[in-house]
C-alpha cells in the first residue's frame, strides 16, 4: 500500500536524488511502524463519548405526554418506510408528524413534515468506503437552517469538516464552520482536536474556539476527556466514563465544569473573577430479552427513567417518567408504536 502511494514518483528520480530517496525511505518506515501498531478507527470527534451520551443517557430518548407512532415498511432492499406520529400533552412538539425514509448502500434520505408546515430533510451520500457527505435542512416558523458535513474515515483516524448556514452573498463569509480530527495513537488511546470559526453577521467580529479531546478504551470500559479553550463564552472541561458490567448491563457518568467571565462590575478575567458552573450525571442501561430500561440522575435532583417494551414483533410500547426533587414536580409519558408490514406482489 505504501508503494502504491509513492508510485507517482519516477523511479529514476527516487534513486538518483538522495533527498527524495531519504524522504521515501523515512515515509515507508513510518507506514510500516504504523501498520504494525494495529490501530483502528476511533470514530468522530463529535461522538468521542458516544457510549455515554447516545447509548446510556436518555437525552435522545426522553419525551413528555402521549405519543403514538405507526411505521409502515414498504420494502427492505432498498429500505423505504413511511411513518405517522401523533403527540399530546408535550410542549413544543407538533400534534402530527409525517415522515418518509429511503436508504440504500450509498444513499440515505429522510424527510419529516409537521402539521404547521415545518420541514426537516436529511440526506447522506457515501462517495466511497471512506468519504461520506451529510446534509441537514430545516424550515421552521419562518427560520431556516442548512448544514453540510463531510466525514473522511481512514484506517486509524477520522477528519470532519462541517458548515452551518454558510453564506457569501453579503460581501463576505459568514456562518459556523467546524473542523475536527481524531487520531488513534495506540490501540487504546486516541487524541484529537476541534476548531470552530463563526460569524453571525457581517457587522460583527468573527469568533474562534479550539477544543482538545482524548479517548481511552480498556477491555470493558471507555473514558473520554474534552477541554475547551477560552472563548467568548468562557472555557470548560468535561469528562465521561462508560463501563460494561455484564453482557446486558452498562453504566455511564458525565462530569462537566464551565468557566465564564464575571459580570460587568464584578471583575472579569483580568480582575480574577470567574463564574463557575458544574454538572454531573450518572446513568444505567439494562437490556432484557424483550425490553430495555434506562435510568439517569443528575446533580440538580432530576431522576429520569425510560422503559421500551416489545409486546409483539410489530408492537412496541415506551414508558417515560421524570421527577424533579428540587422543584417537587413529576411527569409520566407513554408512546405505543405499531409497525404495519406491506408486501408488494408483482
Protein backbone atom coordinates (compact mmCIF):
# COMPACT_ATOMS: atom_id res chain seq x y z
CA UNK A 1 0.00 0.00 0.00
CA UNK A 2 2.87 2.34 0.73
CA UNK A 3 4.42 1.59 -2.66
CA UNK A 4 1.15 2.44 -4.38
CA UNK A 5 1.05 5.84 -2.69
CA UNK A 6 4.55 6.59 -3.96
CA UNK A 7 4.08 5.10 -7.43
CA UNK A 8 3.66 8.57 -8.88
CA UNK A 9 7.34 9.36 -8.11
CA UNK A 10 9.56 8.41 -11.07
CA UNK A 11 11.83 5.52 -10.13
CA UNK A 12 14.91 7.21 -11.57
CA UNK A 13 14.32 10.38 -9.56
CA UNK A 14 13.71 8.41 -6.37
CA UNK A 15 17.03 6.51 -6.71
CA UNK A 16 19.22 9.26 -8.18
CA UNK A 17 18.17 12.05 -5.82
CA UNK A 18 19.49 11.40 -2.33
CA UNK A 19 16.98 13.74 -0.68
CA UNK A 20 13.98 12.14 -2.37
CA UNK A 21 15.29 8.68 -1.56
CA UNK A 22 15.75 9.58 2.12
CA UNK A 23 12.25 11.04 2.36
CA UNK A 24 10.80 7.99 0.61
CA UNK A 25 12.58 5.54 2.93
CA UNK A 26 11.53 7.51 6.01
CA UNK A 27 7.92 7.58 4.86
CA UNK A 28 7.90 3.84 4.12
CA UNK A 29 9.41 3.13 7.53
CA UNK A 30 6.76 5.30 9.18
CA UNK A 31 3.96 3.46 7.37
CA UNK A 32 5.39 0.07 8.35
CA UNK A 33 5.59 1.05 12.01
CA UNK A 34 2.08 2.47 11.81
CA UNK A 35 0.73 -0.75 10.32
CA UNK A 36 2.49 -2.80 12.99
CA UNK A 37 0.59 -0.99 15.76
CA UNK A 38 -2.71 -2.43 14.57
CA UNK A 39 -4.64 0.80 15.08
CA UNK A 40 -8.38 1.02 14.45
CA UNK A 41 -10.66 3.91 13.51
CA UNK A 42 -11.61 5.88 16.68
CA UNK A 43 -14.80 7.43 15.28
CA UNK A 44 -15.52 11.15 15.02
CA UNK A 45 -14.52 13.85 17.47
CA UNK A 46 -18.18 14.84 17.84
CA UNK A 47 -19.01 11.36 19.15
CA UNK A 48 -15.96 10.93 21.36
CA UNK A 49 -18.24 9.99 24.29
CA UNK A 50 -20.93 8.27 22.21
CA UNK A 51 -21.30 5.26 24.53
CA UNK A 52 -22.47 7.53 27.35
CA UNK A 53 -24.32 10.32 25.54
CA UNK A 54 -26.01 8.27 22.80
CA UNK A 55 -26.46 4.83 24.32
CA UNK A 56 -26.82 5.03 28.12
CA UNK A 57 -28.19 8.53 28.75
CA UNK A 58 -31.81 9.42 27.99
CA UNK A 59 -31.06 12.60 26.02
CA UNK A 60 -32.08 11.11 22.66
CA UNK A 61 -34.97 9.04 24.02
CA UNK A 62 -36.80 11.18 26.60
CA UNK A 63 -40.20 12.70 25.76
CA UNK A 64 -43.28 14.02 27.57
CA UNK A 65 -47.01 13.48 27.10
CA UNK A 66 -48.67 10.80 25.00
CA UNK A 67 -47.15 9.78 21.68
CA UNK A 68 -48.39 7.22 19.18
CA UNK A 69 -46.34 6.17 16.17
CA UNK A 70 -47.24 4.00 13.19
CA UNK A 71 -44.44 2.75 10.95
CA UNK A 72 -45.18 1.17 7.58
CA UNK A 73 -42.20 -0.54 5.90
CA UNK A 74 -42.73 -0.67 2.14
CA UNK A 75 -39.56 -2.50 1.12
CA UNK A 76 -36.36 -3.79 2.71
CA UNK A 77 -33.86 -3.51 -0.15
CA UNK A 78 -33.65 -0.63 -0.67
CA UNK A 79 -35.24 0.47 2.60
CA UNK A 80 -38.39 2.52 2.15
CA UNK A 81 -40.58 3.36 5.13
CA UNK A 82 -43.46 5.73 5.95
CA UNK A 83 -44.24 6.93 9.48
CA UNK A 84 -47.09 8.79 11.19
CA UNK A 85 -46.72 10.21 14.69
CA UNK A 86 -49.36 11.75 16.98
CA UNK A 87 -48.46 13.64 20.17
CA UNK A 88 -50.47 15.08 23.05
CA UNK A 89 -49.51 16.99 26.19
CA UNK A 90 -45.97 17.84 25.10
CA UNK A 91 -44.81 21.46 24.83
CA UNK A 92 -43.01 22.40 21.63
CA UNK A 93 -43.93 19.14 19.88
CA UNK A 94 -46.21 19.09 16.85
CA UNK A 95 -49.50 17.16 17.28
CA UNK A 96 -48.95 15.35 13.96
CA UNK A 97 -45.77 14.46 12.10
CA UNK A 98 -45.36 12.61 8.82
CA UNK A 99 -42.00 11.23 7.74
CA UNK A 100 -40.60 9.15 4.90
CA UNK A 101 -37.30 7.29 4.81
CA UNK A 102 -35.28 5.80 1.97
CA UNK A 103 -31.94 4.07 2.32
CA UNK A 104 -29.51 2.07 0.22
CA UNK A 105 -25.82 1.19 0.40
CA UNK A 106 -24.85 4.66 -0.91
CA UNK A 107 -27.82 6.97 -0.26
CA UNK A 108 -29.90 7.81 2.81
CA UNK A 109 -32.85 10.22 2.57
CA UNK A 110 -35.29 11.24 5.29
CA UNK A 111 -37.98 13.90 5.24
CA UNK A 112 -40.25 15.00 8.10
CA UNK A 113 -43.18 17.40 7.88
CA UNK A 114 -45.31 18.64 10.78
CA UNK A 115 -48.90 19.85 10.69
CA UNK A 116 -47.80 23.51 10.91
CA UNK A 117 -45.72 23.20 7.73
CA UNK A 118 -42.31 22.79 9.38
CA UNK A 119 -39.97 20.70 7.25
CA UNK A 120 -36.82 18.79 8.15
CA UNK A 121 -34.80 16.99 5.47
CA UNK A 122 -31.69 14.86 5.89
CA UNK A 123 -29.51 13.14 3.34
CA UNK A 124 -26.32 11.12 3.41
CA UNK A 125 -24.31 10.18 0.34
CA UNK A 126 -21.38 7.76 0.52
CA UNK A 127 -18.87 8.55 -2.21
CA UNK A 128 -16.69 5.56 -1.30
CA UNK A 129 -15.82 3.45 1.74
CA UNK A 130 -14.04 6.39 3.37
CA UNK A 131 -15.88 9.59 2.39
CA UNK A 132 -19.48 10.46 3.24
CA UNK A 133 -21.37 13.75 2.85
CA UNK A 134 -24.23 14.62 5.20
CA UNK A 135 -26.71 17.44 4.71
CA UNK A 136 -29.45 18.68 7.00
CA UNK A 137 -32.03 21.35 6.11
CA UNK A 138 -34.75 22.78 8.38
CA UNK A 139 -37.54 25.27 7.71
CA UNK A 140 -39.50 26.11 10.86
CA UNK A 141 -41.63 29.17 11.70
CA UNK A 142 -40.02 31.34 9.04
CA UNK A 143 -36.49 30.34 10.08
CA UNK A 144 -34.21 28.15 8.04
CA UNK A 145 -31.03 26.20 8.74
CA UNK A 146 -28.67 24.36 6.42
CA UNK A 147 -25.68 22.27 7.42
CA UNK A 148 -23.25 20.38 5.19
CA UNK A 149 -20.77 17.93 6.68
CA UNK A 150 -18.04 15.79 5.16
CA UNK A 151 -16.50 12.90 7.10
CA UNK A 152 -13.39 11.09 5.93
CA UNK A 153 -12.69 7.84 7.79
CA UNK A 154 -9.19 6.47 7.45
CA UNK A 155 -7.93 3.22 8.87
CA UNK A 156 -6.87 4.87 12.15
CA UNK A 157 -8.28 8.40 12.00
CA UNK A 158 -11.37 10.46 11.13
CA UNK A 159 -11.36 14.01 9.74
CA UNK A 160 -14.55 16.09 9.55
CA UNK A 161 -15.48 19.44 8.08
CA UNK A 162 -18.89 20.99 8.75
CA UNK A 163 -20.55 24.25 7.73
CA UNK A 164 -23.80 25.61 9.18
CA UNK A 165 -25.68 28.31 7.29
CA UNK A 166 -22.67 29.22 5.13
CA UNK A 167 -23.12 32.35 3.02
CA UNK A 168 -21.03 34.78 0.93
CA UNK A 169 -23.83 36.79 -0.66
CA UNK A 170 -23.42 39.72 1.76
CA UNK A 171 -19.90 40.56 0.66
CA UNK A 172 -18.06 38.21 2.98
CA UNK A 173 -18.05 34.82 4.62
CA UNK A 174 -20.42 34.15 7.49
CA UNK A 175 -21.84 31.13 9.25
CA UNK A 176 -20.44 28.47 11.56
CA UNK A 177 -17.59 26.25 10.40
CA UNK A 178 -16.27 23.28 12.38
CA UNK A 179 -13.16 21.24 11.57
CA UNK A 180 -12.17 18.24 13.67
CA UNK A 181 -9.62 15.44 13.62
CA UNK A 182 -9.37 12.32 15.82
CA UNK A 183 -6.33 10.04 15.55
CA UNK A 184 -5.57 6.70 17.20
CA UNK A 185 -2.15 6.90 18.85
CA UNK A 186 -2.11 3.40 20.35
CA UNK A 187 -4.64 0.56 20.16
CA UNK A 188 -6.26 2.05 23.29
CA UNK A 189 -5.62 5.81 23.11
CA UNK A 190 -6.96 8.37 20.62
CA UNK A 191 -6.25 12.12 20.61
CA UNK A 192 -7.94 14.86 18.64
CA UNK A 193 -8.89 18.49 18.34
CA UNK A 194 -11.77 20.58 17.05
CA UNK A 195 -11.67 24.15 15.72
CA UNK A 196 -14.78 26.35 15.45
CA UNK A 197 -15.00 29.61 13.50
CA UNK A 198 -18.21 31.61 13.37
CA UNK A 199 -19.55 34.97 12.25
CA UNK A 200 -23.22 35.69 12.82
CA UNK A 201 -23.41 38.86 10.69
CA UNK A 202 -21.03 40.90 8.58
CA UNK A 203 -21.14 43.81 11.04
CA UNK A 204 -19.89 41.58 13.87
CA UNK A 205 -16.41 40.26 14.52
CA UNK A 206 -15.63 36.60 13.87
CA UNK A 207 -15.13 34.30 16.83
CA UNK A 208 -12.88 31.26 17.09
CA UNK A 209 -12.73 28.40 19.55
CA UNK A 210 -10.42 25.40 19.95
CA UNK A 211 -11.13 22.19 21.82
CA UNK A 212 -8.93 19.20 22.64
CA UNK A 213 -10.11 15.66 23.26
CA UNK A 214 -8.78 12.28 24.41
CA UNK A 215 -10.39 8.85 24.39
CA UNK A 216 -9.05 5.74 26.11
CA UNK A 217 -10.56 2.31 25.59
CA UNK A 218 -9.98 -0.51 28.05
CA UNK A 219 -11.14 -4.11 27.91
CA UNK A 220 -14.65 -3.32 29.19
CA UNK A 221 -14.57 0.44 29.83
CA UNK A 222 -14.08 3.69 27.91
CA UNK A 223 -13.06 7.09 29.30
CA UNK A 224 -13.02 10.41 27.44
CA UNK A 225 -11.88 13.93 28.27
CA UNK A 226 -12.61 17.19 26.44
CA UNK A 227 -11.11 20.60 27.16
CA UNK A 228 -12.40 23.81 25.60
CA UNK A 229 -10.02 26.74 25.40
CA UNK A 230 -11.05 30.24 26.39
CA UNK A 231 -13.62 31.79 24.04
CA UNK A 232 -16.40 34.39 24.08
CA UNK A 233 -18.46 32.17 26.39
CA UNK A 234 -15.51 31.16 28.56
CA UNK A 235 -13.76 27.81 28.81
CA UNK A 236 -14.66 24.40 30.14
CA UNK A 237 -13.72 20.81 30.71
CA UNK A 238 -15.84 17.66 30.58
CA UNK A 239 -15.17 14.00 31.18
CA UNK A 240 -17.18 10.81 30.75
CA UNK A 241 -16.76 7.20 31.80
CA UNK A 242 -18.56 4.14 30.42
CA UNK A 243 -18.32 0.61 31.70
CA UNK A 244 -19.96 -2.66 30.67
CA UNK A 245 -20.73 -4.54 33.87
CA UNK A 246 -22.28 -7.59 32.21
CA UNK A 247 -23.46 -8.54 28.73
CA UNK A 248 -26.78 -6.81 29.42
CA UNK A 249 -25.86 -4.03 31.87
CA UNK A 250 -23.81 -0.90 31.18
CA UNK A 251 -23.35 2.31 33.17
CA UNK A 252 -22.02 5.77 32.38
CA UNK A 253 -21.16 9.05 34.10
CA UNK A 254 -20.53 12.56 32.81
CA UNK A 255 -18.88 15.47 34.64
CA UNK A 256 -18.50 18.99 33.25
CA UNK A 257 -17.25 22.31 34.56
CA UNK A 258 -17.68 25.66 32.79
CA UNK A 259 -15.78 28.88 33.47
CA UNK A 260 -17.38 32.13 32.25
CA UNK A 261 -16.11 35.73 32.57
CA UNK A 262 -17.54 37.67 35.52
CA UNK A 263 -20.37 40.11 35.05
CA UNK A 264 -19.74 43.81 34.45
CA UNK A 265 -18.60 45.49 37.63
CA UNK A 266 -17.52 42.18 39.19
CA UNK A 267 -14.08 41.95 37.76
CA UNK A 268 -13.75 39.65 34.75
CA UNK A 269 -10.79 37.65 33.63
CA UNK A 270 -8.32 40.49 34.23
CA UNK A 271 -9.80 41.07 37.66
CA UNK A 272 -9.65 37.38 38.54
CA UNK A 273 -13.42 36.92 38.81
CA UNK A 274 -14.94 33.88 37.14
CA UNK A 275 -18.38 32.36 37.15
CA UNK A 276 -18.16 28.61 37.68
CA UNK A 277 -20.89 26.15 36.85
CA UNK A 278 -20.66 22.40 37.09
CA UNK A 279 -22.93 19.46 36.34
CA UNK A 280 -22.80 15.74 36.98
CA UNK A 281 -24.95 12.92 35.61
CA UNK A 282 -24.98 9.17 36.04
CA UNK A 283 -26.99 6.60 34.14
CA UNK A 284 -27.51 2.90 33.64
CA UNK A 285 -28.90 0.73 30.85
CA UNK A 286 -30.42 -2.72 31.34
CA UNK A 287 -31.19 -4.92 28.33
CA UNK A 288 -33.67 -7.71 28.87
CA UNK A 289 -34.96 -10.31 26.43
CA UNK A 290 -37.81 -8.16 25.09
CA UNK A 291 -37.27 -4.78 26.74
CA UNK A 292 -34.70 -2.09 27.53
CA UNK A 293 -34.64 0.02 30.69
CA UNK A 294 -32.66 3.24 31.10
CA UNK A 295 -32.32 5.41 34.22
CA UNK A 296 -30.47 8.69 34.78
CA UNK A 297 -29.94 11.07 37.70
CA UNK A 298 -28.12 14.42 37.83
CA UNK A 299 -26.83 16.84 40.45
CA UNK A 300 -29.95 19.04 40.12
CA UNK A 301 -32.15 16.33 41.59
CA UNK A 302 -33.75 15.13 38.35
CA UNK A 303 -34.43 11.42 38.11
CA UNK A 304 -35.47 10.07 34.70
CA UNK A 305 -36.47 6.58 33.65
CA UNK A 306 -37.42 5.07 30.31
CA UNK A 307 -38.69 1.58 29.50
CA UNK A 308 -39.04 0.21 25.97
CA UNK A 309 -41.08 -2.97 25.83
CA UNK A 310 -41.66 -5.15 22.77
CA UNK A 311 -45.05 -6.79 23.22
CA UNK A 312 -45.30 -8.36 19.76
CA UNK A 313 -42.86 -8.35 16.83
CA UNK A 314 -44.80 -5.41 15.37
CA UNK A 315 -45.89 -3.66 18.60
CA UNK A 316 -43.63 -1.73 20.95
CA UNK A 317 -44.56 0.45 23.94
CA UNK A 318 -42.36 3.08 25.58
CA UNK A 319 -42.92 4.45 29.09
CA UNK A 320 -41.03 7.54 30.28
CA UNK A 321 -41.05 9.26 33.66
CA UNK A 322 -39.20 12.15 35.25
CA UNK A 323 -39.15 13.53 38.79
CA UNK A 324 -37.53 16.81 39.84
CA UNK A 325 -36.88 16.60 43.58
CA UNK A 326 -35.84 20.27 43.91
CA UNK A 327 -38.90 21.63 42.11
CA UNK A 328 -41.13 18.88 43.50
CA UNK A 329 -42.73 18.05 40.16
CA UNK A 330 -43.05 14.91 38.10
CA UNK A 331 -44.27 13.73 34.70
CA UNK A 332 -45.07 10.43 33.02
CA UNK A 333 -45.30 9.64 29.31
CA UNK A 334 -46.48 6.80 27.09
CA UNK A 335 -45.63 6.03 23.47
CA UNK A 336 -47.10 2.99 21.72
CA UNK A 337 -45.51 2.10 18.39
CA UNK A 338 -47.10 -0.18 15.81
CA UNK A 339 -45.39 -1.43 12.67
CA UNK A 340 -47.53 -2.39 9.67
CA UNK A 341 -45.93 -4.62 7.07
CA UNK A 342 -46.93 -4.15 3.46
CA UNK A 343 -45.96 -6.77 0.89
CA UNK A 344 -45.86 -5.77 -2.77
CA UNK A 345 -46.58 -8.51 -5.29
CA UNK A 346 -45.94 -8.23 -8.98
